[in-house]
Every structure is written in structure tokens, then in C-alpha cells.
Amino acid sequence: MLQKNLKILLYSSNIWYLGEGMFAPIFGLFTQKIGGNILDISGIWAAYLVATGIFTILVGKLSDRNISKAKLMIIGYALNAIFTFCYLFASSQLSLFVVQIGLGIASALATPTWNALYAQYEDRGNAGQIWGMADGQSKVMTGLAVVLGGVIVNWLSFNALFITMGTIQVIATLYSIQLLKQQRRAATTTDKKHLLRRHQINSSN
């Protein structure tokens, strides 16, 4: 049985991958739809990867300071949803470039913090199974997302796809907020135990 915090992290990640995975395989089609060419596609995608890489390094360092990793992760999820909805207004290579940079920053906020939290709560005796579930389920959800994204664009439109993606990512964000509640409960329980122990020590004296 997975403990509650691991379940929250795993399920919110699965929901996020379902929303995120719908667009990547057909990103080039959308770029061409708004007037882009092969060079635009490669340049904008490269900008996303570079932005993600640079900000991931920075966020990784930042998260080791006295800053809540859970809050940074949730902010990343929320930004991801916001910038996904921004695809609805992308009508040029420049606007798409800005959206991709924003998504890169969002991913950088969510990914290293998620990994750190997942490692923090993992059961050391079942680390292989726990990380296997995380990696395997993300691949399965992305595979389902690829098919679903293609169906939505084929039968409806790119706008319908972006609304669906953004809505799913909002759900992932809201679900992940449960982690903050769990952390507050754990902190409250720990504080009560410390107070009780202190009271017992003072009474014995």
C-alpha cells in the first residue's frame, strides 16, 4: 500500500501527464497551422527545452532553501494550466514562442520538486517498485493522451484540445493541493506530540 503523500504525488502526476501528453506529437501541425515552417518548429521547441533545462537547475537549487517544495510544485502545475489555455490566443510564431517559454518555466517548477518530494516519501524497501510505478504509469498516461489528443483535433479542433488539456491540468493542480493539507496535518500532529512530551517532562519534574 502506498502512503497518502505518495498517492497524491503519483495520481496528480498521472493526471498532469494525461493533459500534457496530448499536444507534443502534433505540435508541428499547430505551428504550421499558424504559419510556421520547419525552422520555426525546431527553434520554438528548442527554446522550450533550453528554458526548461535552465530553470530546472535554478529551481532545484532554490527548492533546497527554506521554501516549500510542495508549493513550488503546485505553482508549476497552475502555471502549466494557464499557459496551456494561452495556446488559444497563439496566432504567430512569437506568441507561440512566449507560450513555450512559459511552459518551460512551469515544468521547471513542477518536475524537480515533484522528484524531490517523491524521493522524500518513498518506501526505501520498495524503491524499485515505487519508482517503476511512477515511470511506467507516466508512459501509459502519455500514450493514452497521444491517442486522445489526435482524436480531439481530428474530430473537433485545436481549440477543443487546448481547453481539454487546460481543464485536466487544473484538475491535477487542485488534486495536488491535498499534499499541503497532509503536510499541515503531519506538522500539527508532530507539534502536539512535542507539547505532550514537554508537558510530561515538566510534570515529572
Coordinates of C-alpha atoms in Angstrom, one line a residue:
M1 CA 0.0 0.0 0.0
L2 CA 1.3 3.4 -0.9
Q3 CA 1.2 6.0 1.8
K4 CA -1.1 9.0 1.3
N5 CA 1.5 11.5 0.2
L6 CA 2.9 9.2 -2.4
K7 CA -0.6 8.5 -3.8
I8 CA -1.2 12.2 -4.1
L9 CA 2.0 12.8 -5.9
L10 CA 1.6 9.8 -8.2
Y11 CA -2.1 10.4 -9.1
S12 CA -1.6 14.2 -9.7
S13 CA 1.4 13.4 -11.9
N14 CA -0.7 10.9 -13.9
I15 CA -3.4 13.5 -14.4
W16 CA -0.8 16.0 -15.4
Y17 CA 0.7 13.6 -18.0
L18 CA -2.7 12.9 -19.4
G19 CA -3.2 16.6 -20.1
E20 CA 0.4 17.4 -21.2
G21 CA 0.8 14.4 -23.5
M22 CA -2.0 15.3 -25.9
F23 CA -0.2 18.0 -27.7
A24 CA 3.5 17.1 -28.2
P25 CA 3.1 14.8 -31.2
I26 CA 1.0 17.3 -33.1
F27 CA 2.9 20.4 -32.0
G28 CA 4.4 20.7 -35.5
L29 CA 0.9 20.6 -37.1
F30 CA -0.3 23.5 -35.0
T31 CA 2.9 25.5 -35.7
Q32 CA 2.3 25.1 -39.4
K33 CA -1.4 26.0 -39.0
I34 CA -0.4 29.5 -37.7
G35 CA 2.1 30.0 -40.5
G36 CA 5.3 28.4 -39.1
N37 CA 7.8 26.3 -41.0
I38 CA 10.3 23.5 -40.1
L39 CA 12.8 26.0 -38.8
D40 CA 10.1 27.7 -36.6
I41 CA 9.1 24.3 -35.2
S42 CA 12.6 23.3 -34.3
G43 CA 13.5 26.7 -33.0
I44 CA 10.4 27.1 -30.8
W45 CA 10.7 23.5 -29.4
A46 CA 14.4 24.1 -28.8
A47 CA 13.6 27.3 -26.8
Y48 CA 11.2 25.3 -24.7
L49 CA 13.8 22.7 -23.9
V50 CA 16.5 25.2 -23.1
A51 CA 14.2 27.2 -20.9
T52 CA 13.1 24.1 -19.1
G53 CA 16.7 23.0 -18.6
I54 CA 18.0 26.3 -17.3
F55 CA 15.1 27.0 -14.9
T56 CA 15.1 23.4 -13.7
I57 CA 18.7 23.9 -12.5
L58 CA 17.7 27.2 -10.8
V59 CA 14.5 25.8 -9.2
G60 CA 16.4 22.7 -8.0
K61 CA 18.8 25.0 -6.1
L62 CA 16.0 27.3 -4.9
S63 CA 13.9 24.4 -3.5
D64 CA 16.8 23.3 -1.2
R65 CA 16.4 26.5 0.7
N66 CA 13.7 27.3 3.2
I67 CA 11.0 27.2 0.6
S68 CA 8.1 24.6 0.4
K69 CA 8.8 22.2 -2.4
A70 CA 5.1 21.3 -2.5
K71 CA 4.1 24.9 -3.0
L72 CA 6.6 25.3 -5.9
M73 CA 5.3 22.2 -7.5
I74 CA 1.7 23.3 -7.2
I75 CA 2.6 26.7 -8.7
G76 CA 4.3 24.9 -11.6
Y77 CA 1.1 22.9 -12.2
A78 CA -1.0 26.0 -12.1
L79 CA 1.3 27.9 -14.5
N80 CA 1.2 25.0 -16.8
A81 CA -2.6 25.1 -16.9
I82 CA -2.6 28.9 -17.5
F83 CA -0.1 28.7 -20.4
T84 CA -1.9 25.8 -21.9
F85 CA -5.0 28.0 -22.1
C86 CA -2.8 30.6 -23.7
Y87 CA -2.5 28.4 -26.7
L88 CA -6.0 29.6 -27.6
F89 CA -4.6 33.0 -28.3
A90 CA -1.3 32.0 -30.0
S91 CA -1.6 33.2 -33.6
S92 CA 2.0 33.8 -34.6
Q93 CA 5.5 32.3 -34.1
L94 CA 6.3 35.0 -31.5
S95 CA 3.3 34.3 -29.4
L96 CA 3.9 30.6 -29.6
F97 CA 7.5 31.2 -28.5
V98 CA 6.3 33.1 -25.4
V99 CA 3.8 30.3 -24.5
Q100 CA 6.5 27.7 -24.8
I101 CA 8.9 29.6 -22.6
G102 CA 6.2 29.9 -20.0
L103 CA 5.5 26.2 -20.2
G104 CA 9.2 25.6 -19.8
I105 CA 9.3 27.6 -16.6
A106 CA 6.1 25.8 -15.3
S107 CA 7.7 22.4 -16.0
A108 CA 10.9 23.5 -14.2
L109 CA 8.9 24.5 -11.1
A110 CA 7.0 21.2 -11.0
T111 CA 9.4 18.5 -12.1
P112 CA 12.5 18.7 -9.7
T113 CA 10.2 19.5 -6.8
W114 CA 8.0 16.5 -7.6
N115 CA 11.0 14.2 -7.8
A116 CA 12.4 15.5 -4.5
L117 CA 9.1 15.0 -2.7
Y118 CA 8.6 11.6 -4.2
A119 CA 12.0 10.6 -3.0
Q120 CA 11.3 12.1 0.4
Y121 CA 8.2 10.0 0.9
E122 CA 9.3 6.8 -0.8
D123 CA 9.5 3.5 1.0
R124 CA 13.2 2.6 0.8
G125 CA 12.4 -1.1 0.9
N126 CA 10.3 -0.9 -2.2
A127 CA 12.1 1.9 -4.1
G128 CA 12.3 0.0 -7.3
Q129 CA 8.6 -0.7 -7.4
I130 CA 7.7 2.8 -6.4
W131 CA 9.8 4.5 -9.0
G132 CA 8.8 1.9 -11.5
M133 CA 5.2 2.8 -10.9
A134 CA 5.9 6.5 -11.4
D135 CA 7.8 6.0 -14.7
G136 CA 5.6 3.3 -16.1
Q137 CA 2.3 5.0 -15.3
S138 CA 3.6 8.3 -16.8
K139 CA 4.4 6.4 -20.1
V140 CA 0.9 4.7 -20.1
M141 CA -0.9 8.0 -19.4
T142 CA 1.2 9.8 -22.1
G143 CA 0.4 7.0 -24.6
L144 CA -3.4 7.4 -23.9
A145 CA -3.0 11.2 -24.1
V146 CA -1.4 11.0 -27.6
V147 CA -4.3 9.0 -29.0
L148 CA -6.9 11.2 -27.2
G149 CA -5.3 14.4 -28.5
G150 CA -5.3 13.1 -32.1
V151 CA -8.9 12.2 -31.8
I152 CA -9.9 15.5 -30.4
V153 CA -8.1 17.5 -33.1
N154 CA -9.3 15.2 -35.9
W155 CA -12.9 15.4 -34.9
L156 CA -13.1 18.8 -33.3
S157 CA -10.4 21.4 -33.3
F158 CA -7.1 22.5 -31.7
N159 CA -9.1 24.9 -29.5
A160 CA -11.1 22.0 -28.2
L161 CA -7.8 20.2 -27.5
F162 CA -6.3 23.2 -25.6
I163 CA -9.5 23.6 -23.5
T164 CA -9.4 19.9 -22.7
M165 CA -5.7 19.9 -21.8
G166 CA -6.0 23.0 -19.6
T167 CA -9.0 21.6 -17.8
I168 CA -7.2 18.4 -17.0
Q169 CA -4.2 20.3 -15.8
V170 CA -6.4 22.4 -13.5
I171 CA -7.7 19.2 -12.0
A172 CA -4.2 18.0 -11.5
T173 CA -3.4 21.2 -9.7
L174 CA -6.4 21.0 -7.4
Y175 CA -5.7 17.4 -6.6
S176 CA -2.1 18.1 -5.7
I177 CA -3.2 20.8 -3.2
Q178 CA -4.1 17.8 -0.9
L179 CA -0.4 17.4 -0.3
L180 CA -0.3 20.7 1.5
K181 CA -3.2 19.6 3.7
Q182 CA -1.4 16.4 4.5
Q183 CA 1.8 18.2 5.4
R184 CA -0.2 20.6 7.7
R185 CA -1.8 17.6 9.5
A186 CA 1.5 16.0 9.9
A187 CA 3.1 19.2 11.3
T188 CA 0.1 19.7 13.7
T189 CA 0.4 16.1 14.9
T190 CA 4.2 16.5 15.5
D191 CA 3.6 19.8 17.4
K192 CA 1.0 18.1 19.6
K193 CA 3.4 15.2 20.4
H194 CA 6.2 17.7 21.3
L195 CA 3.9 19.6 23.5
L196 CA 2.6 16.5 25.2
R197 CA 6.1 15.2 25.8
R198 CA 7.2 18.6 27.2
H199 CA 4.2 18.6 29.5
Q200 CA 5.0 15.1 30.7
I201 CA 8.6 16.1 31.4
N202 CA 7.5 19.2 33.3
S203 CA 5.0 17.2 35.3
S204 CA 7.6 14.6 36.3
N205 CA 9.9 17.4 37.5

